[in-house]
PDB file of C-alpha atoms in Angstrom:
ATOM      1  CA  UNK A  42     -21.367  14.836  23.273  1.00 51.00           C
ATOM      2  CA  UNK A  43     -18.619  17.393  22.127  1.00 51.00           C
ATOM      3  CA  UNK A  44     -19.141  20.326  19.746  1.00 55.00           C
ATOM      4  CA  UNK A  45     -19.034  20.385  16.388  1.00 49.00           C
ATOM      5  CA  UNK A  46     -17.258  23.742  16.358  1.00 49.00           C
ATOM      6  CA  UNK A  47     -14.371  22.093  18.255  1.00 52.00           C
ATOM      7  CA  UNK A  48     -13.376  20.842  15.168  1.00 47.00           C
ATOM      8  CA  UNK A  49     -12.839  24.148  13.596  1.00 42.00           C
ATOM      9  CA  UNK A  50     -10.575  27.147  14.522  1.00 41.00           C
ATOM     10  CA  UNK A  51     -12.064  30.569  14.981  1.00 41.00           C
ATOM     11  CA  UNK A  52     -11.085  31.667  11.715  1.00 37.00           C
ATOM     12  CA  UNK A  53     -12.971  28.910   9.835  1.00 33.00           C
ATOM     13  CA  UNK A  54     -15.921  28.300  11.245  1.00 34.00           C
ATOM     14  CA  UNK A  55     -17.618  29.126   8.237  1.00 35.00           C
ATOM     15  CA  UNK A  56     -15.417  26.830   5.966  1.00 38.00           C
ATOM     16  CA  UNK A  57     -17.461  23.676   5.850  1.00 53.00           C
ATOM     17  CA  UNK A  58     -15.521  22.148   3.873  1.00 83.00           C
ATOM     18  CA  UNK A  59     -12.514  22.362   5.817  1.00 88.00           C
ATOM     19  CA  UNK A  60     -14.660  21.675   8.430  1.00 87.00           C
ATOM     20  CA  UNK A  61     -15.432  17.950   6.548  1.00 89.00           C
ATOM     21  CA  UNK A  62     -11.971  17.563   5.616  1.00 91.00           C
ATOM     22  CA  UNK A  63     -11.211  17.283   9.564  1.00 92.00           C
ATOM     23  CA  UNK A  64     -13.963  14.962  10.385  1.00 91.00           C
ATOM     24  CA  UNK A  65     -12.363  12.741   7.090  1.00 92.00           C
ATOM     25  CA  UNK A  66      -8.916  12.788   8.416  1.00 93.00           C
ATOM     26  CA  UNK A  67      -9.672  11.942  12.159  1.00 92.00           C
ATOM     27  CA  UNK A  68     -11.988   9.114  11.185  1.00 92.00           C
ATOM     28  CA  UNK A  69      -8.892   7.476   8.829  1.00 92.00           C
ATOM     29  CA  UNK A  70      -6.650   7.865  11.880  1.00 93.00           C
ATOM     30  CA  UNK A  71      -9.184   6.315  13.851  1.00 91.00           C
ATOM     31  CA  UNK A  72      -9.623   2.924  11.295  1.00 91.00           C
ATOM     32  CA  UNK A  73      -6.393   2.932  10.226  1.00 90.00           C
ATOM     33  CA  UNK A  74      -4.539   1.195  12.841  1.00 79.00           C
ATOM     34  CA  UNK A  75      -0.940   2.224  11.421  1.00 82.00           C
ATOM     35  CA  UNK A  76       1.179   5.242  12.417  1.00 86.00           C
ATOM     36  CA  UNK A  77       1.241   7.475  10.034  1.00 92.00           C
ATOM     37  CA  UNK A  78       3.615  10.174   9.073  1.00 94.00           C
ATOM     38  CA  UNK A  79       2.774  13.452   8.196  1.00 94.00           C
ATOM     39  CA  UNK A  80       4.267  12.826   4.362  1.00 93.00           C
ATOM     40  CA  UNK A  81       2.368   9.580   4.343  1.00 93.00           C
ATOM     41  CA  UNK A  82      -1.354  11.301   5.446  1.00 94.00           C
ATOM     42  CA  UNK A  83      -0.224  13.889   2.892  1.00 94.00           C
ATOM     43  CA  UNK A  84      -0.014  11.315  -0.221  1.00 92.00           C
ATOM     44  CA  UNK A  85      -3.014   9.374   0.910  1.00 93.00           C
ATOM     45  CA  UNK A  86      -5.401  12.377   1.578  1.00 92.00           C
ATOM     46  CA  UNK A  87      -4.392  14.185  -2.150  1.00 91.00           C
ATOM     47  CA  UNK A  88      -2.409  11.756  -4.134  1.00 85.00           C
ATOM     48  CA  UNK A  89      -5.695  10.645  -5.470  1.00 82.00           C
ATOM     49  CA  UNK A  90      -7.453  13.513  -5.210  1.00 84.00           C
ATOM     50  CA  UNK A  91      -9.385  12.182  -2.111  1.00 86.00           C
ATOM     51  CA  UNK A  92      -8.624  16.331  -0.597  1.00 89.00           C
ATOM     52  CA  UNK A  93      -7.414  19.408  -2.213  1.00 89.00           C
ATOM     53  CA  UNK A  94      -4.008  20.124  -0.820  1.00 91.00           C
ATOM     54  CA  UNK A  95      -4.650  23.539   0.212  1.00 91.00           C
ATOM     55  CA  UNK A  96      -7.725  21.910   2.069  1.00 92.00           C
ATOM     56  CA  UNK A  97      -5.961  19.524   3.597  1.00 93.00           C
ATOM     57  CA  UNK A  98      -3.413  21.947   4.812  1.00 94.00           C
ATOM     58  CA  UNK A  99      -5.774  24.063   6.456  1.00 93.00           C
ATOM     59  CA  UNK A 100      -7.673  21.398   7.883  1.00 94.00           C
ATOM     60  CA  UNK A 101      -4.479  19.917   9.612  1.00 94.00           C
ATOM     61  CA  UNK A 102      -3.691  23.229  10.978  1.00 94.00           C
ATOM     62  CA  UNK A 103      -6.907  23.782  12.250  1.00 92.00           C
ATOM     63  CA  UNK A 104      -6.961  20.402  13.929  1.00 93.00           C
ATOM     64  CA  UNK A 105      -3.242  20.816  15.609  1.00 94.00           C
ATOM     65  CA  UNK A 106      -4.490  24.445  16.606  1.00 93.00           C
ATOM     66  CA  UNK A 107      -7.736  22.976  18.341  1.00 91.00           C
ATOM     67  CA  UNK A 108      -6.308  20.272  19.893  1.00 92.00           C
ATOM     68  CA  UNK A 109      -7.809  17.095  17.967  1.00 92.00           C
ATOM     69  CA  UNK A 110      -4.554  15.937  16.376  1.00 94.00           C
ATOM     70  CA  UNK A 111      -1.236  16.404  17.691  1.00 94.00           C
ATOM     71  CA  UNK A 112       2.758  15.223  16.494  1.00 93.00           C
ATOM     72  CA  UNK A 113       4.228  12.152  18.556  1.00 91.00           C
ATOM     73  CA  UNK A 114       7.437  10.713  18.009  1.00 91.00           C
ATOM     74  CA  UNK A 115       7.959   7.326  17.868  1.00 86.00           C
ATOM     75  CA  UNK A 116      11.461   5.773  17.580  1.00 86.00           C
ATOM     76  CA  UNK A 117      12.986   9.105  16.286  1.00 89.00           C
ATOM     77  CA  UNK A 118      10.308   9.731  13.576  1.00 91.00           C
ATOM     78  CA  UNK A 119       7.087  11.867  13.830  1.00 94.00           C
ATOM     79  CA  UNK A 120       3.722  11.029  13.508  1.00 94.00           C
ATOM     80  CA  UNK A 121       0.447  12.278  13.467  1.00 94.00           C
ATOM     81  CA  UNK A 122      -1.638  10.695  16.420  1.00 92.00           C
ATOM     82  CA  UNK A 123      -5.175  11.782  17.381  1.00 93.00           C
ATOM     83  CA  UNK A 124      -6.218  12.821  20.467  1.00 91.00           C
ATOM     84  CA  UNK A 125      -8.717  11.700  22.752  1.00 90.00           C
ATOM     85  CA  UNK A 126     -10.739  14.676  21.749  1.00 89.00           C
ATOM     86  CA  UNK A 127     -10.049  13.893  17.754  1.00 89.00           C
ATOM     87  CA  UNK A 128     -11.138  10.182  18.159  1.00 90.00           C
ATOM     88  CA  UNK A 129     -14.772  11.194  19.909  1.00 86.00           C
ATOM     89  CA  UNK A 130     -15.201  13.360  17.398  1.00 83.00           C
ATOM     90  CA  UNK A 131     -14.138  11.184  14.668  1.00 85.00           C
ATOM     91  CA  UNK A 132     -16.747   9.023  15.165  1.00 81.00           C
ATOM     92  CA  UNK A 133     -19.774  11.085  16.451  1.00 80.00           C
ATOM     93  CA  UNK A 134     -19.523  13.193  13.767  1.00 83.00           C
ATOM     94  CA  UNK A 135     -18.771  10.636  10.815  1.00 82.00           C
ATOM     95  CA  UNK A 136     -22.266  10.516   8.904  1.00 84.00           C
ATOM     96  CA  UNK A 137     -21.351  14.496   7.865  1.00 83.00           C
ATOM     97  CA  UNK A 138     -18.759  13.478   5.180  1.00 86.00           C
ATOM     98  CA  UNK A 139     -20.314  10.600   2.667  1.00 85.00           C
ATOM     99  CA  UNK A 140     -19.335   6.802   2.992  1.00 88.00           C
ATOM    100  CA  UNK A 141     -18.357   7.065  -0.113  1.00 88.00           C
ATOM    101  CA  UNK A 142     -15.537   9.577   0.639  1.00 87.00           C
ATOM    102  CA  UNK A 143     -14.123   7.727   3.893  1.00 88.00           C
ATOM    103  CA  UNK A 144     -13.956   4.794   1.962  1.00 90.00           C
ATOM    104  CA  UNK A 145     -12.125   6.237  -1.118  1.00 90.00           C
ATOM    105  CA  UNK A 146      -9.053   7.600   1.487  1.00 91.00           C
ATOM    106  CA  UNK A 147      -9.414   4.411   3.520  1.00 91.00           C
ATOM    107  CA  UNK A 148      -8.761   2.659   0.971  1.00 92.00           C
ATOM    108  CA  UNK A 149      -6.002   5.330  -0.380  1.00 91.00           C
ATOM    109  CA  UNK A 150      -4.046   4.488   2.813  1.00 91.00           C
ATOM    110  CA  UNK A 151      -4.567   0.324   2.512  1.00 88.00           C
ATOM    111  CA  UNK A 152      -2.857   1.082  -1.204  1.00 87.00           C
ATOM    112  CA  UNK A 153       0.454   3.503   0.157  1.00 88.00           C
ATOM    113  CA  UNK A 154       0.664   1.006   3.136  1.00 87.00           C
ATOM    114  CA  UNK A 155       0.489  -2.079   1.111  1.00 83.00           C
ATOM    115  CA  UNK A 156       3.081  -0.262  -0.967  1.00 82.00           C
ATOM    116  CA  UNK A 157       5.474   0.546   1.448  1.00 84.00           C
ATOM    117  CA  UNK A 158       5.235  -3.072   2.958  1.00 81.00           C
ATOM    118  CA  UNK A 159       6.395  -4.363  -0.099  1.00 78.00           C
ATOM    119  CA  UNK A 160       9.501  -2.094  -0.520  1.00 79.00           C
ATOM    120  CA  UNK A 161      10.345  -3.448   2.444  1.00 83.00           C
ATOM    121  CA  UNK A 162       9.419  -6.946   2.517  1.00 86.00           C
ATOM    122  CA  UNK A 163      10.985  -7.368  -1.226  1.00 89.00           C
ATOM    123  CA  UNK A 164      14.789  -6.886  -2.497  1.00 90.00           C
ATOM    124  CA  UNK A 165      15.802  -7.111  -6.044  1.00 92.00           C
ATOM    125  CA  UNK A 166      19.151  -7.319  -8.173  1.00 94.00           C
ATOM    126  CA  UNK A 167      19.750  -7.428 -11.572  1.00 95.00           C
ATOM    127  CA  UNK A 168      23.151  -8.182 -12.840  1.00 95.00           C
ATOM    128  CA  UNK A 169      24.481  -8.561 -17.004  1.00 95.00           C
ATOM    129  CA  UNK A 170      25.734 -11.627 -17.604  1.00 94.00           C
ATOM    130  CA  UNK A 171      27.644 -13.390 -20.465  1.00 93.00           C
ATOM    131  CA  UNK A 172      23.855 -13.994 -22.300  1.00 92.00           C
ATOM    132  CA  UNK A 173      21.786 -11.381 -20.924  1.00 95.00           C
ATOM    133  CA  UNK A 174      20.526 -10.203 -17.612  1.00 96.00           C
ATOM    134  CA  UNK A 175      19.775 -12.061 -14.376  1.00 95.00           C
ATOM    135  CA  UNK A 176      16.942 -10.831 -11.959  1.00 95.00           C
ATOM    136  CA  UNK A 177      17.441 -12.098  -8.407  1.00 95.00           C
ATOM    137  CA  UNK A 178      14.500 -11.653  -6.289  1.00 94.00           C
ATOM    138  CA  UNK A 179      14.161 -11.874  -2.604  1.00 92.00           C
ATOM    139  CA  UNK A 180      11.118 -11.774  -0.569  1.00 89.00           C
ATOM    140  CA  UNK A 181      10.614 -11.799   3.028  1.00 86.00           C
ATOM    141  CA  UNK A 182       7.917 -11.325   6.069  1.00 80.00           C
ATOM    142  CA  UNK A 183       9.645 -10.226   9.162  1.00 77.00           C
ATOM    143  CA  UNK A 184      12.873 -12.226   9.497  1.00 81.00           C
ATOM    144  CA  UNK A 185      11.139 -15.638   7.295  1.00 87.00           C
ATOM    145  CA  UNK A 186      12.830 -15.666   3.929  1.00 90.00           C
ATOM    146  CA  UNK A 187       9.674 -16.482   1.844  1.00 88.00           C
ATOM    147  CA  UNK A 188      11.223 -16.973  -1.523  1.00 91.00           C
ATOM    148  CA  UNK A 189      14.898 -16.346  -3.175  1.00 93.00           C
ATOM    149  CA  UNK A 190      15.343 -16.389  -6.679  1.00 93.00           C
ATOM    150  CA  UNK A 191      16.763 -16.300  -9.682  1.00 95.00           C
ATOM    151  CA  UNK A 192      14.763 -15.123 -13.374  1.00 95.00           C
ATOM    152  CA  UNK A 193      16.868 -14.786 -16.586  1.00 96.00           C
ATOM    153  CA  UNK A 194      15.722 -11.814 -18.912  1.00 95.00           C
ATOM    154  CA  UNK A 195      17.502 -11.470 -22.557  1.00 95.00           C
ATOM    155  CA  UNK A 196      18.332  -8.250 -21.809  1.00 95.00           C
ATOM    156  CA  UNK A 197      17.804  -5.149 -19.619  1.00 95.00           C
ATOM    157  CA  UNK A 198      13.864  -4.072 -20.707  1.00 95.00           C
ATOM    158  CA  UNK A 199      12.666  -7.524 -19.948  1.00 95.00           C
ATOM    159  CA  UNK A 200      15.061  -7.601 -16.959  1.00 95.00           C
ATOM    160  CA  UNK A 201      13.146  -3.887 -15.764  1.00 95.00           C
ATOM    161  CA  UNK A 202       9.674  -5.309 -16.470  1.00 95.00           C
ATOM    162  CA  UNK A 203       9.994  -8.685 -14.309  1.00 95.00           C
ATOM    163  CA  UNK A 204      11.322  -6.261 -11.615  1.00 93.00           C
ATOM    164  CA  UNK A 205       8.267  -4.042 -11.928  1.00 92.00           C
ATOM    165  CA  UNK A 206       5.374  -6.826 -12.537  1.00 92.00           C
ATOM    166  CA  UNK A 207       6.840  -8.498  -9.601  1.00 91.00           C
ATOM    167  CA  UNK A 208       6.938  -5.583  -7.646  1.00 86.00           C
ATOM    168  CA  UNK A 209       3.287  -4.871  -7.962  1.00 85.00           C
ATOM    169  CA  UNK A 210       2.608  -7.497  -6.178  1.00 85.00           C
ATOM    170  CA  UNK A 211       4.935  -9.822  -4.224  1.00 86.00           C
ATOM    171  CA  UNK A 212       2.747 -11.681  -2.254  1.00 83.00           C
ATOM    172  CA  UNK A 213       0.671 -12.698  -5.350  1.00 86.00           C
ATOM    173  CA  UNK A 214       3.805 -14.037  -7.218  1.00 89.00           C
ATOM    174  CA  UNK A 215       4.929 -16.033  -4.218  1.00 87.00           C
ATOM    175  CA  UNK A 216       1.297 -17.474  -3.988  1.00 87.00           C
ATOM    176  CA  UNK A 217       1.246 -18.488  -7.800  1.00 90.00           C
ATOM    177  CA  UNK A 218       4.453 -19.785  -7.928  1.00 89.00           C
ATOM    178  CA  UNK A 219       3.588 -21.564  -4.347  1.00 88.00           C
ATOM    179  CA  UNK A 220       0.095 -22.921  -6.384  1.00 89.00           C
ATOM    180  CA  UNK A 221       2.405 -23.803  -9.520  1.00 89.00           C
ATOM    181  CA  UNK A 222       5.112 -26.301  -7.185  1.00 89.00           C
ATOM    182  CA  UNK A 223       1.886 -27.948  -6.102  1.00 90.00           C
ATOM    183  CA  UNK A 224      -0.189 -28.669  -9.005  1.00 89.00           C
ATOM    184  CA  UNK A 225       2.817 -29.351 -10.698  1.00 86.00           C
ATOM    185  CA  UNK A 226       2.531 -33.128 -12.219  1.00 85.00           C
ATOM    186  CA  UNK A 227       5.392 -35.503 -13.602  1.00 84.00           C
ATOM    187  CA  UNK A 228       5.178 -35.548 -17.252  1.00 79.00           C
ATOM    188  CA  UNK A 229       3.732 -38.669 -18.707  1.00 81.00           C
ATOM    189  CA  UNK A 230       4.107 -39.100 -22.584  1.00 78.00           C
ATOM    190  CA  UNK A 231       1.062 -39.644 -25.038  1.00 73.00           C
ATOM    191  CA  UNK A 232       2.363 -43.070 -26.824  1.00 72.00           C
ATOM    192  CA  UNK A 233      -0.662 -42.435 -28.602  1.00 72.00           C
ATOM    193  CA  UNK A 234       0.357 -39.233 -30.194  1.00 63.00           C
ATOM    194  CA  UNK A 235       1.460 -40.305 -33.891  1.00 63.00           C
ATOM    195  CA  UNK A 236       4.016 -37.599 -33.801  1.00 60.00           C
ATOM    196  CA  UNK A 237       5.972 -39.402 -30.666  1.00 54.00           C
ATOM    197  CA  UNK A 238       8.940 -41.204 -32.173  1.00 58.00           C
ATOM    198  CA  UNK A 239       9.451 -44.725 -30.777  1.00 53.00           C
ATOM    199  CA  UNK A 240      13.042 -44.802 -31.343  1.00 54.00           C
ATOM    200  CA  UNK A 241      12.968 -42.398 -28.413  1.00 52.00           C
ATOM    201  CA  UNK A 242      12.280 -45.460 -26.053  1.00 49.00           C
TER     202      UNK A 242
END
């Protein structure tokens, strides 16, 4: 079974918490299961608040320096990659930082992942036009076109907000539209309905 102290350099071995911080960052390289650049494990560890930035940056130092985390480059870009070293330790030592934690940043990396996906996977254009503004959104998986359209907005605000709302979540606006084509029904008029004007038939 390897050494606890592996996971700390000789000038922090009585830092626990950097010490923790370590154990928390190998184990959400471990689960991840996405490469992940050094900005990106940056963002997900203290955009949130997960970390502290100063110790996150010492505990990436310390795990370069001891050899549980090293730099790879893949296609021309770099990325943090654990070693075989980093991933035994990542999980014999997991129970010393909380659940709770390891969830909080795995779930911090689903969220910037999710997010980059769909700034990928989702174009949009908004143009003026004679009466107002047109929003033309285009979503995609891979190379499958999933949905290409058109929204109208009155003017640029509304045009901005459909952007953004759509934005949040493309995948869910595809699926409701998807559920809306479906349950859609023709319309059948209420002849009952004292309002509905017969000279209409």
């Amino acid at each position: 079974m390897p050494n606890p102290a592996e996971f700390v350099s000789n000038d922090m071995k009585n830092v626990s918490e950097i010490y923790r911080v370590q154990i928390l960052l190998a184990y959400f390289l471990l689960h991840i299961n996405q490469p992940c650049t050094p900005n990106q494990l940056t963002e997900i560890a203290t955009s949130e608040g997960v970390v502290n930035y100063f110790d996150y940056t010492a505990a990436v130092n310390a795990m370069l320096e001891n050899g549980t985390l090293e730099l790879a480059e893949i296609d021309g870009t770099e990325y943090y990659r654990l070693t075989e070293k980093g991933m035994a330790g990542a999980e014999d030592f997991k129970k010393q930082v909380p659940k709770s934690l390891r969830d909080r940043m795995y779930a911090s990396g689903l969220r910037l992942f999710a997010k980059l996906k769909n700034e990928r996977d989702t174009s949009f254009e908004i143009t003026k036009t004679d009466k107002g503004y047109n929003v033309h959104c285009r979503c995609c998986d891979g190379d499958i076109v999933l949905m290409d359209i058109d929204l109208f907005a009155p003017d640029e605000e509304q045009a901005n907000y459909i952007r953004s709302k759509i934005q949040q979540n493309p995948t869910d606006f595809y699926c409701k539209v998807v559920d809306y084509i479906i349950e859609n029904k023709e319309y059948v008029p209420d002849l009952t309905d004292d309002t509905f004007d017969e000279e209409q038939l």
